[in-house]
Short mmCIF file of C-alpha atoms in Angstrom, two decimals:
data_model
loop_
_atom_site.label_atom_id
_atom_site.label_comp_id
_atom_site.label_asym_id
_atom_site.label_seq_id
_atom_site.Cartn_x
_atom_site.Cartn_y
_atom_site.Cartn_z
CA UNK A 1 34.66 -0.49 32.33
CA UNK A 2 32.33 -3.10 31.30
CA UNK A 3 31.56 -3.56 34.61
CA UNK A 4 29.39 -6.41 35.51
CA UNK A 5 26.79 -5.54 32.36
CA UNK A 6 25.08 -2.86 34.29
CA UNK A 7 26.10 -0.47 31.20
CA UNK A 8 25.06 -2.70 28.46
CA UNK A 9 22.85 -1.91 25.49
CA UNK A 10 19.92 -3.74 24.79
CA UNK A 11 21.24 -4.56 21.27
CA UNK A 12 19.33 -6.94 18.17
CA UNK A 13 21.05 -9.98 18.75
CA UNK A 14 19.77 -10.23 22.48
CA UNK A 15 16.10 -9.43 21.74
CA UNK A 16 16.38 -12.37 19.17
CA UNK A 17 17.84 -14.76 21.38
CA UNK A 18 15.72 -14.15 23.77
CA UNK A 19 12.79 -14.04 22.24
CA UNK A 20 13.54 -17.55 20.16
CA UNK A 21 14.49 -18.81 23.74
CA UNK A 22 11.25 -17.59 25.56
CA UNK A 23 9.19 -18.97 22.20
CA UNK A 24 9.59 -22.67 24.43
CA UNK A 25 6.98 -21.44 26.74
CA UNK A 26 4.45 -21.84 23.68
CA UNK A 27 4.36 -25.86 24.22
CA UNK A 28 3.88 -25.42 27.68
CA UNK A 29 0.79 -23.40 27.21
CA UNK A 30 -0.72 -24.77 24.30
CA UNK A 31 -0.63 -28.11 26.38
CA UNK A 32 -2.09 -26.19 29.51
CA UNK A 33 -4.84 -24.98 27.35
CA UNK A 34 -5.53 -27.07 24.52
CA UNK A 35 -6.64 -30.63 27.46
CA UNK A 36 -9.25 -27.99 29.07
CA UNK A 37 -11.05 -27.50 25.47
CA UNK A 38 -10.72 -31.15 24.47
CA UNK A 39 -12.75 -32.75 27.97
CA UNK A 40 -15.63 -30.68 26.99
CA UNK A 41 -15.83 -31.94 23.38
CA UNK A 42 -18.82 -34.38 23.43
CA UNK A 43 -17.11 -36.78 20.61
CA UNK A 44 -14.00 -36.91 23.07
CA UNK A 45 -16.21 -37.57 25.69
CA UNK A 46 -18.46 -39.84 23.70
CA UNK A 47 -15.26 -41.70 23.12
CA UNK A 48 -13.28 -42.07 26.24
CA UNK A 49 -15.98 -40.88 28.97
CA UNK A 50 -19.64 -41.39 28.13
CA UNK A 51 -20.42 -41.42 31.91
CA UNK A 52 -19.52 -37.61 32.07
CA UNK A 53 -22.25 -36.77 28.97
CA UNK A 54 -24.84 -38.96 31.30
CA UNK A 55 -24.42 -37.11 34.24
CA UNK A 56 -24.54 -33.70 32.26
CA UNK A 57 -28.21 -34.98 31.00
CA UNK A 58 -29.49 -35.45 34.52
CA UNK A 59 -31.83 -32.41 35.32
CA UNK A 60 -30.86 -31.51 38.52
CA UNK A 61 -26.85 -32.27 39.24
CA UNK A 62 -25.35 -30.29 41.07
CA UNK A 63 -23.50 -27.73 38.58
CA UNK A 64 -20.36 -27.94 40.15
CA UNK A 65 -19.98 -31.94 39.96
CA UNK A 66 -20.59 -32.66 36.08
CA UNK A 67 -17.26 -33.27 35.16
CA UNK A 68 -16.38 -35.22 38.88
CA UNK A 69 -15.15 -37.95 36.82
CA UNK A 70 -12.37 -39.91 38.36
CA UNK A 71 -10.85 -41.02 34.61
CA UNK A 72 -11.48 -37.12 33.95
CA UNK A 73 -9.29 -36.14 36.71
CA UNK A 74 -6.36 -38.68 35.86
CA UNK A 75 -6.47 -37.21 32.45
CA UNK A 76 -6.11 -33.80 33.68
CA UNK A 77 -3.66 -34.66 36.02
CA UNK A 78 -0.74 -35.31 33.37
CA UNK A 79 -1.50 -32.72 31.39
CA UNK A 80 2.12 -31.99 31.14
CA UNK A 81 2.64 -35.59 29.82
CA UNK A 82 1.86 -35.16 26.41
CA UNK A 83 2.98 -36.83 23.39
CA UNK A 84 1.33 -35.01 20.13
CA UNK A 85 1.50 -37.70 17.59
CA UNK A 86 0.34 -39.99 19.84
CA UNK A 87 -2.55 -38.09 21.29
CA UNK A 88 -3.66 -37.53 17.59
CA UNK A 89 -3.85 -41.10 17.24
CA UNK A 90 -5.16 -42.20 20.43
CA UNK A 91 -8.19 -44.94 20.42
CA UNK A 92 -8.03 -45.57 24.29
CA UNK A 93 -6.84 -43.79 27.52
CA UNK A 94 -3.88 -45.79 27.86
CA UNK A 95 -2.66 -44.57 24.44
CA UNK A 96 -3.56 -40.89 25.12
CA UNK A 97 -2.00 -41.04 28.74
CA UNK A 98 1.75 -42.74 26.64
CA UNK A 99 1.21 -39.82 24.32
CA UNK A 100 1.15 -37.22 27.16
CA UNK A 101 4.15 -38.83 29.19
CA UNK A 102 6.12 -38.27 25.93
CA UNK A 103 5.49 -34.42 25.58
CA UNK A 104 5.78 -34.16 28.80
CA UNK A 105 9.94 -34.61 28.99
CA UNK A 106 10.16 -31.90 26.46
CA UNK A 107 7.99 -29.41 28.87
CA UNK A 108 9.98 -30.30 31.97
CA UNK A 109 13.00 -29.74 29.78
CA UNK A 110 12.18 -26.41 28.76
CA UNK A 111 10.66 -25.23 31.74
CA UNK A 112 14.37 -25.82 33.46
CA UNK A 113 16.26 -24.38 31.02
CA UNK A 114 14.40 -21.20 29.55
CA UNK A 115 14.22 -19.37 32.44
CA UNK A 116 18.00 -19.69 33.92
CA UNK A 117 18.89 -19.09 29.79
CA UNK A 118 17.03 -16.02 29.50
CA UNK A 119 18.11 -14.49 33.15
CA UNK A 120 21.74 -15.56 31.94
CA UNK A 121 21.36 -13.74 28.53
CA UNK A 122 19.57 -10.72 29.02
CA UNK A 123 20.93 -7.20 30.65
CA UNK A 124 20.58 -6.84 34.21
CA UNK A 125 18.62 -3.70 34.02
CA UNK A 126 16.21 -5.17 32.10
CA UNK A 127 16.68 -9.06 33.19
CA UNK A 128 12.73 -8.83 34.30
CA UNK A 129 11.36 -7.60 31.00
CA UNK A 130 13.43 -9.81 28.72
CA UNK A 131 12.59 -12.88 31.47
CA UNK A 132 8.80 -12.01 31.20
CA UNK A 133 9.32 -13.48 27.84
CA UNK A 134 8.78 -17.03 28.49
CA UNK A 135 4.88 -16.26 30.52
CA UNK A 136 4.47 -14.12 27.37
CA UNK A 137 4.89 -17.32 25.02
CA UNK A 138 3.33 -19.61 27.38
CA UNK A 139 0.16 -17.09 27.78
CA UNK A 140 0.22 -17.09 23.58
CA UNK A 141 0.14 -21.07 23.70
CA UNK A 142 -3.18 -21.03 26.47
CA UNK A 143 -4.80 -18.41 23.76
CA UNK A 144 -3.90 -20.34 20.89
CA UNK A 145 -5.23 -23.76 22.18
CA UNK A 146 -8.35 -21.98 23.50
CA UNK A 147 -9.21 -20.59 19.88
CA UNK A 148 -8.23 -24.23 18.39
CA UNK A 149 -10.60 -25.35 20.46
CA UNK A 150 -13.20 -23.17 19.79
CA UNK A 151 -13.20 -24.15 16.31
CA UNK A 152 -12.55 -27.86 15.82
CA UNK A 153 -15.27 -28.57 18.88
CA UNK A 154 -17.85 -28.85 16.20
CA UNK A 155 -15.45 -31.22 13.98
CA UNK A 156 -16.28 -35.42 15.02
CA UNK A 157 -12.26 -35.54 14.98
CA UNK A 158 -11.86 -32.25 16.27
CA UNK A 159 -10.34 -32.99 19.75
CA UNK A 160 -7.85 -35.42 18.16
CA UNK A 161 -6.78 -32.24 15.60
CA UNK A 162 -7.00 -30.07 18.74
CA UNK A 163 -4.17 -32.89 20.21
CA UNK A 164 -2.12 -33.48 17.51
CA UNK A 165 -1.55 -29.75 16.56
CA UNK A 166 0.79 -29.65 20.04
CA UNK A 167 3.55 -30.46 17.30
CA UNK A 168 3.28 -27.50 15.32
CA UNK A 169 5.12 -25.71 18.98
CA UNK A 170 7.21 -28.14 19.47
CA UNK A 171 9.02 -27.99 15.93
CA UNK A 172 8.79 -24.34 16.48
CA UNK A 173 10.83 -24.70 19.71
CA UNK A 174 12.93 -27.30 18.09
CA UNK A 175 14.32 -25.27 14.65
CA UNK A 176 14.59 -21.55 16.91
CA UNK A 177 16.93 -23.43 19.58
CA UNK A 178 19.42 -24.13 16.51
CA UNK A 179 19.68 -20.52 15.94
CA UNK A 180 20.41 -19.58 19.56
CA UNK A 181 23.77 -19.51 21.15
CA UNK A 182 24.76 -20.95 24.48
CA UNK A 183 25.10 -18.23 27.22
CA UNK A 184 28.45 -16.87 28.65
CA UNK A 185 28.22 -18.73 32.06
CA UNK A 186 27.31 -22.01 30.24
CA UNK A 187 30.64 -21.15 27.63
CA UNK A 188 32.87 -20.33 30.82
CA UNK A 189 31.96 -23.23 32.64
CA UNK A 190 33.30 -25.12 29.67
CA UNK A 191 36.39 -23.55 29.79
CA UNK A 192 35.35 -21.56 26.37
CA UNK A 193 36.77 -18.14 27.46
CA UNK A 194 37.14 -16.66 24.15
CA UNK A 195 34.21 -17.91 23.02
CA UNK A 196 32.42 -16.65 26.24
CA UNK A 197 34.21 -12.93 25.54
CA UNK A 198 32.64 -12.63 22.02
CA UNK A 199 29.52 -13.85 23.16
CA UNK A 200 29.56 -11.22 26.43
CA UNK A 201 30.66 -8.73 23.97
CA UNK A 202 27.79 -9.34 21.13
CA UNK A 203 24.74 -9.75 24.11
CA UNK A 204 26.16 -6.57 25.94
CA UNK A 205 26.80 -4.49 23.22
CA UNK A 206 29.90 -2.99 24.56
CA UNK A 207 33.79 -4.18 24.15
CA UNK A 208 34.77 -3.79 27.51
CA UNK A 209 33.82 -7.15 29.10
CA UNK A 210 36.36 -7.91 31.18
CA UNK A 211 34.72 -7.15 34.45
CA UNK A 212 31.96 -9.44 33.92
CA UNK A 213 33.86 -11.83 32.08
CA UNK A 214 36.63 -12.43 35.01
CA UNK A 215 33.58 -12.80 37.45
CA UNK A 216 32.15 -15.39 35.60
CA UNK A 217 35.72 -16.92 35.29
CA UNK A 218 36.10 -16.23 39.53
CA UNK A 219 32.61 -17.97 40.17
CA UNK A 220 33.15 -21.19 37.84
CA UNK A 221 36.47 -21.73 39.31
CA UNK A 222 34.78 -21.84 43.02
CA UNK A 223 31.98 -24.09 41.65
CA UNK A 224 34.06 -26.79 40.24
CA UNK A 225 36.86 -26.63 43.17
CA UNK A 226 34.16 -27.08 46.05
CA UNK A 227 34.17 -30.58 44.29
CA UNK A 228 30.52 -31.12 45.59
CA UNK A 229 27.45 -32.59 44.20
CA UNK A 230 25.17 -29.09 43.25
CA UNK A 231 22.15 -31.11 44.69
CA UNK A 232 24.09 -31.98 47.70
CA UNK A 233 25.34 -28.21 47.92
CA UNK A 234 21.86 -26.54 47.99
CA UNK A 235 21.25 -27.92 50.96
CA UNK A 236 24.05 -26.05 53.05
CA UNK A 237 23.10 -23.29 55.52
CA UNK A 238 24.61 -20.71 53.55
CA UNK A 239 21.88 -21.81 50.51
CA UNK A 240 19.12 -21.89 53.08
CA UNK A 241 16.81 -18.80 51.50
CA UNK A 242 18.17 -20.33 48.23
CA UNK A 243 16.42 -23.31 48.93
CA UNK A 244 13.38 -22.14 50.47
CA UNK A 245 12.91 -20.04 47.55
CA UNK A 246 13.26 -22.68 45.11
CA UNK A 247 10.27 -24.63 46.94
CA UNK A 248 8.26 -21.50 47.77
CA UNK A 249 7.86 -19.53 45.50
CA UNK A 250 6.67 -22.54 42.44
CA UNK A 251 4.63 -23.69 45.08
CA UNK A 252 2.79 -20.69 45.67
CA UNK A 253 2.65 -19.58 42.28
CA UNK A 254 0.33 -23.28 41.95
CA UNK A 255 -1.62 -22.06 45.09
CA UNK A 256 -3.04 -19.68 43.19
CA UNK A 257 -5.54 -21.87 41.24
CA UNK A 258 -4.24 -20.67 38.07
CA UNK A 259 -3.12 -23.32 36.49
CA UNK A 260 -5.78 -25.66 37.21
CA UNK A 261 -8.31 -22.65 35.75
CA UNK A 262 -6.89 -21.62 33.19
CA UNK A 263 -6.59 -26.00 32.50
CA UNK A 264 -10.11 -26.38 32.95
CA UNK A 265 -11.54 -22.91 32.19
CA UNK A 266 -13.90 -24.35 29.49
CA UNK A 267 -15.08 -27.00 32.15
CA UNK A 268 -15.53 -24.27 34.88
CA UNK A 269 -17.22 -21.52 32.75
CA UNK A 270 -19.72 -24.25 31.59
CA UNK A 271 -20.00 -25.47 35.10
CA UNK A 272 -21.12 -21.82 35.89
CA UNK A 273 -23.89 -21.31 33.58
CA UNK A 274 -22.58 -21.04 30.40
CA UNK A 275 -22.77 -22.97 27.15
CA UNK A 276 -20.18 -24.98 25.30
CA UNK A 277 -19.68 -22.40 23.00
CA UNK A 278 -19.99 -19.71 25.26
CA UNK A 279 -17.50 -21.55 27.68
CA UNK A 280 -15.16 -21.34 25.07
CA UNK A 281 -15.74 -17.82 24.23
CA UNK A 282 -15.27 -17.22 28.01
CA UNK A 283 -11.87 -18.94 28.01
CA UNK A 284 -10.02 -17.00 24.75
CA UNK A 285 -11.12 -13.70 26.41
CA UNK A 286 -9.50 -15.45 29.73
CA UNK A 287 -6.59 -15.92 27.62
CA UNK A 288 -6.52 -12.22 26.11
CA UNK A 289 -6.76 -10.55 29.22
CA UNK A 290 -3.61 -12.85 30.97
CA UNK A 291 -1.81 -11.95 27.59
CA UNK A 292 -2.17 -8.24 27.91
CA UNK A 293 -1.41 -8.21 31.54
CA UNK A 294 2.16 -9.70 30.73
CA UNK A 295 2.98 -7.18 28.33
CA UNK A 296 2.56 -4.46 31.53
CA UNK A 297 4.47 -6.74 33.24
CA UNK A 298 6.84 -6.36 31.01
CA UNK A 299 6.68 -2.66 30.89
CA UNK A 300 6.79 -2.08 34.63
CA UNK A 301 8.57 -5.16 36.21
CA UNK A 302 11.84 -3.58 35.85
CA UNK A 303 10.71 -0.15 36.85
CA UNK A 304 8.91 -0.64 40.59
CA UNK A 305 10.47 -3.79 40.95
CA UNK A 306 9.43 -7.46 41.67
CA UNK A 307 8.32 -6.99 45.16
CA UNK A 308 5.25 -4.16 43.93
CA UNK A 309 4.10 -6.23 41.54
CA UNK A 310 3.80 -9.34 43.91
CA UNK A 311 1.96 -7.29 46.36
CA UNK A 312 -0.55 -5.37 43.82
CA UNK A 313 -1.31 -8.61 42.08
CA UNK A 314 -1.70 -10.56 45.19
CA UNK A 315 -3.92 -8.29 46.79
CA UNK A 316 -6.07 -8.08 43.20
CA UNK A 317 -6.59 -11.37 42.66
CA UNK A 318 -7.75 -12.09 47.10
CA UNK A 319 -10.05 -9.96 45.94
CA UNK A 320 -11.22 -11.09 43.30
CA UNK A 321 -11.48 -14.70 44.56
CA UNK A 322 -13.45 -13.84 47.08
CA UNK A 323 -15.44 -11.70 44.79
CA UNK A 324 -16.00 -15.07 42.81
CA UNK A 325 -17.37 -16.92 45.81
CA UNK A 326 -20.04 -14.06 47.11
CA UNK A 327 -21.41 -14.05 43.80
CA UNK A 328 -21.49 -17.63 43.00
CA UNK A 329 -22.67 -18.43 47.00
CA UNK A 330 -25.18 -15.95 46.17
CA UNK A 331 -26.82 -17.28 42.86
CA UNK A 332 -25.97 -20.98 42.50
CA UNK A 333 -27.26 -21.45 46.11
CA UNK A 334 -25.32 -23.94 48.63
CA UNK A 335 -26.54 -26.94 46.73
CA UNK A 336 -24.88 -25.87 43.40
CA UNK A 337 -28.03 -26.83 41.49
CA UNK A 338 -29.82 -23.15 41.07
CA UNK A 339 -29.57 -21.88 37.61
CA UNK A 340 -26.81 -18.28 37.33
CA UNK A 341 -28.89 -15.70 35.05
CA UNK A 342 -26.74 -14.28 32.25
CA UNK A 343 -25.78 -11.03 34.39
CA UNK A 344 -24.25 -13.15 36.80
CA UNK A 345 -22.15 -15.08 34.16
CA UNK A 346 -21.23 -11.78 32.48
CA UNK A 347 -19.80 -10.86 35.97
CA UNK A 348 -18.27 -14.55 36.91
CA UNK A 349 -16.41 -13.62 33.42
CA UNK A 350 -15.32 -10.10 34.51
CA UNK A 351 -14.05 -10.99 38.09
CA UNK A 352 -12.36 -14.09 36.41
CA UNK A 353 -10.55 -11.49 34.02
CA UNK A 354 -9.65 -9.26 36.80
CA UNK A 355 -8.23 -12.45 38.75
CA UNK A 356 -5.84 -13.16 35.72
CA UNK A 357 -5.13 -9.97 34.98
CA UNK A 358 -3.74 -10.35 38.36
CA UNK A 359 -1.65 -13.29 37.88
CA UNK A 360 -0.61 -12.15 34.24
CA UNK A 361 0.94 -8.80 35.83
CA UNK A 362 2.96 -10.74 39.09
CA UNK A 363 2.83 -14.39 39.81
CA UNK A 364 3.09 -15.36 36.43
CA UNK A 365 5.94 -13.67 35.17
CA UNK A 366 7.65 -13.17 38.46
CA UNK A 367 8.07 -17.07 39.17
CA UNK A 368 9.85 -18.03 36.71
CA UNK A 369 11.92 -14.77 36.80
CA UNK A 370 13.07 -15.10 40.29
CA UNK A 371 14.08 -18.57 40.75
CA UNK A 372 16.17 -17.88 37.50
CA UNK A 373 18.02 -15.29 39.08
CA UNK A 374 18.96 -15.69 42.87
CA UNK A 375 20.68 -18.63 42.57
CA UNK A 376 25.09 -18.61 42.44
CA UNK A 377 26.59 -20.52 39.56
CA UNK A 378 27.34 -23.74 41.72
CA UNK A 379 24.27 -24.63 42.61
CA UNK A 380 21.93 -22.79 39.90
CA UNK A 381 21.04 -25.93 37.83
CA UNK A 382 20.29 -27.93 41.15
CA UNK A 383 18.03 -24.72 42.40
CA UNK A 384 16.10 -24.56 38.70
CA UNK A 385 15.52 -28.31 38.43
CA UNK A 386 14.14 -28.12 42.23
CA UNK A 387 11.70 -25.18 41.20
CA UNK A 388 10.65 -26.78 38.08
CA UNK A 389 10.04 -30.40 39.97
CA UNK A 390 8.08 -28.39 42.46
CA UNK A 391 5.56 -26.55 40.22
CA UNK A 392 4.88 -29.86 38.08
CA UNK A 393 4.67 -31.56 40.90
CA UNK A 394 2.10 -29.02 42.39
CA UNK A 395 0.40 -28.92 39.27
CA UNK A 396 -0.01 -32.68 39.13
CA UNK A 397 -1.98 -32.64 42.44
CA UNK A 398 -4.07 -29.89 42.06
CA UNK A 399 -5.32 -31.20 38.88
CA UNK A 400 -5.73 -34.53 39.75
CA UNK A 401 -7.86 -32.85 43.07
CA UNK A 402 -9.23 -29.60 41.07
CA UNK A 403 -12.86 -31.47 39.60
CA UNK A 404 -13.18 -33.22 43.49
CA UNK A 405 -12.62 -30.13 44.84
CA UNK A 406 -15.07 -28.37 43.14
CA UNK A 407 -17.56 -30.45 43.56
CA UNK A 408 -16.92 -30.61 46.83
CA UNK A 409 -16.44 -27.30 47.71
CA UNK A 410 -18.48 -25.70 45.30
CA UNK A 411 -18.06 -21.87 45.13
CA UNK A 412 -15.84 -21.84 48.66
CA UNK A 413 -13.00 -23.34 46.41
CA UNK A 414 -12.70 -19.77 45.36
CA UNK A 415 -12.15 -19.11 49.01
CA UNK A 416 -9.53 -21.94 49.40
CA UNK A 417 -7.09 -20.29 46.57
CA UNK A 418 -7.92 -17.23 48.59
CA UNK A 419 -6.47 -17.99 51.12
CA UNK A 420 -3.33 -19.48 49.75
CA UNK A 421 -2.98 -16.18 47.90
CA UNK A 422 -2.98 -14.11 51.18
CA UNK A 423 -0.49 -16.23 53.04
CA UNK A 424 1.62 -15.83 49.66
CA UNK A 425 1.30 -12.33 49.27
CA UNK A 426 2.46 -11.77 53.50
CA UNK A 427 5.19 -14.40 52.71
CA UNK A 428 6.55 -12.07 49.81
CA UNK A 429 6.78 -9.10 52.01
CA UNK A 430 8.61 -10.48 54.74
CA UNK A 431 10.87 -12.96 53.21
CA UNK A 432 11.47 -12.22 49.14
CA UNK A 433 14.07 -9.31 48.92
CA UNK A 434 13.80 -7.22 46.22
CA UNK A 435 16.21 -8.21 43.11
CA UNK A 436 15.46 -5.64 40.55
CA UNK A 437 18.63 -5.01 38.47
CA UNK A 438 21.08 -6.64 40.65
CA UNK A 439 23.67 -8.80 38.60
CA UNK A 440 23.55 -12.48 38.90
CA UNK A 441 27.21 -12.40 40.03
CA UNK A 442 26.41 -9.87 42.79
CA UNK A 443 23.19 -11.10 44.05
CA UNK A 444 24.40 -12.93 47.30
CA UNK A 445 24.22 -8.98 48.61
CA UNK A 446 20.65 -9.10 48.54
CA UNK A 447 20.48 -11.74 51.15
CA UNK A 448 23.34 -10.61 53.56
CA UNK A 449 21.05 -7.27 53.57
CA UNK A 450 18.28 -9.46 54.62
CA UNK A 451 16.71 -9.12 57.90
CA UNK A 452 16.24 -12.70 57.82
CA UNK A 453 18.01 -14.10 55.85
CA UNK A 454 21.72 -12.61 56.65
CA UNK A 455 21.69 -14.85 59.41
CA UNK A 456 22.04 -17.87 57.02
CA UNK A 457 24.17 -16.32 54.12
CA UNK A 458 28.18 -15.73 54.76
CA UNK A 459 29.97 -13.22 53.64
CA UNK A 460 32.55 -15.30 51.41
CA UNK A 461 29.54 -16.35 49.12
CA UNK A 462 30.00 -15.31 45.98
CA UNK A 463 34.11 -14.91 44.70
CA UNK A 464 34.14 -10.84 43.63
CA UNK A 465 32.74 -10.22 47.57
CA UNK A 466 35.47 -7.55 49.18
#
């Protein structure tokens, strides 16, 4: 039968390709974690922001504002514009801000096309696990940069080492995509058929591919006679929960504060009570806990499906955020400027560990994973850029905001993510249907079985619908 890949083996060739295309998602995190290390090297600082190392001096500033630094902020804010050589190099902000602009094409780049390549690739029974890939690599580059950090922060030229080593994942990236092969629907879409059969045949495992293969054929054909602009497209009714999803779900996935922690863990831990070292410390052991908690998303995504693990991890890490915001109310006082005794830090550290644990096991994976999958051939390019534009976009603000905000806020910022992760996690259980081994051919069926969403979707949406 061949079907539509529902009876494929997981075979060697896939696991390679997939895990050389999900090794992209190391440039993306080494960048997310390596900038967090480097603002709280003092010869960095010395360099580009004495004003921050003044402040820091002052005996009684309010813990949460040290690092309230407007140039700071603009710094952290395109930390997805990154340019390694150039960063390496860098003797002012505006060279270090060209460097990061240059990196950051490659990230977008990757970001866009990892996801929708690995969802493309990889067996529907086990799309989740082989998608959680990418979060895998990405948490790898966050606990990589963290322990770079850790050791060249003693080094006078240790942040510009800690910048500069951002090439050693992006020739990494570079050399694996020459040994990976474009996907069937990419191969169809070029009018490659035969090509696109051998290359169903060795990712499947099986000979019988015709099933699959004509249902690629049948949804290309559609796509390229509706003789329509993809980005145009999207915005049809019938793409409606397409289109919502695309927005949502990146945006809440930034709502959660992750990114801008685990950016700035270093600067947060040490804003908390702990030392620069210890700060460090703090963040690998961030890192290592987020890492582990993708490998059980891994395990289990496929198994109890996406919609479980959005609603355990949501509900883990309101918990914890609130958890974060008692404790810190409690010993930092409302002023911010009480000192946190070491118990307290210990548990700031746990709860923070809990709260990515959290993330590692749902939002991480998951949003990347389902953006790459609900989307029809026509308009699946348009629906990945929008997702990817969306999250960096997010990103950008929140980091430009996240040092205000703290300083600001002070502990109730816990309270703020909070917040966004309850609305998220109600969101997810009314509106996300559940997509666990559905085929990306047959996956308009979800949303015509939709409560909601049937009232948007028609039944002549995807070609092989009888």
């Amino acid at each position: 039968m061949g079907g539509n890949g529902l009876d494929s083996r997981i075979t060697a060739s896939v696991v390679i390709t997939c895990i050389v295309a999900a090794s992209s998602g190391l440039i993306f995190g080494y960048d997310i974690g390596i900038s967090g290390g480097v603002t709280t090297m003092v010869p960095f600082l010395k360099k580009f922001f004495p004003s921050i190392l003044k402040k820091g001096a002052e005996a009684k500033t309010n813990m949460y504002c040290i690092y309230n630094s407007q140039n700071t902020i603009v710094f952290g804010g395109c930390t997805f514009l990154a340019g390694a050589a150039v960063n390496a190099g860098a003797a002012n902000i505006a060279m270090l801000i060209i460097g990061r602009v240059l990196l950051g094409f490659g990230v977008g780049f990757t970001n866009q096309a990892t996801p929708v390549y690995l969802s493309e690739v990889a067996p529907p029974k086990w799309r989740g696990a082989f998608s959680a890939g990418f979060q895998f690599f990405i948490a790898i580059g966050v606990l990589l940069s963290n322990s770079i950090n850790f050791f060249t922060a003693k080094l006078s030229f240790g942040w510009r080492l800690s910048l500069g080593l951002a090439i050693a994942p992006a020739t990494l990236m570079t050399l694996g995509a020459l040994l990976i092969s474009d996907t069937p629907s990419s191969l169809v879409e070029r009018g490659k058929i035969e090509q696109a059969r051998k290359s169903l045949i060795k990712v499947r495992g099986i000979e019988q591919v015709d099933n699959e293969l004509n249902d690629l054929i049948k949804a290309s054909e559609i796509a390229k006679s509706a003789q329509q602009v993809p980005f145009v497209t999207i915005f049809e009714r019938q793409y409606r929960p397409h289109l919502v999803m695309s927005i949502a779900v990146p945006f809440f996935q930034q709502v959660t504060g992750i990114n801008v922690i685990a950016f700035y863990a270093p600067v947060l831990f040490q804003s908390v009570g702990f030392g620069k070292d210890s700060a460090l410390i703090a963040a690998i052991i961030l890192g290592s806990v987020n890492l582990c908690s993708i490998m059980v998303s891994t395990v289990v995504v496929d198994r109890f499906g996406r919609r479980f693990l959005f609603f355990v991890g949501g509900i883990q890490m309101f918990i914890c955020q609130v958890a974060l915001a008692v404790v810190l109310a409690k010993t930092t006082g409302v002023s911010g400027s009480d000192e946190i005794s070491r118990g307290y830090t210990v548990l700031v550290l746990v709860l923070m560990c809990l709260y990515a644990a959290g993330f590692g096991w749902s939002w991480g994976p998951l949003s990347w994973l389902i953006p790459s999958e609900i989307f029809p051939m026509k308009i699946r390019p348009a629906g990945q850029s929008i997702s990817v534009a969306v999250n960096f976009g997010i990103t950008f603000v929140l980091s430009q905001t996240f040092l205000t905000m703290l300083c600001h806020f002070k502990f109730a910022i816990f309270l703020f993510y909070a917040g966004w992760i309850a609305k998220m996690t109600i969101f997810v259980l009314l509106f996300l249907p559940e997509t666990k081994g559905i085929p990306l051919d047959s996956m308009f069926s979800v949303w015509e079985n939709h409560w909601f969403w049937r009232r948007f979707v028609h039944a002549q949406l995807e070609p092989n619908k009888h």
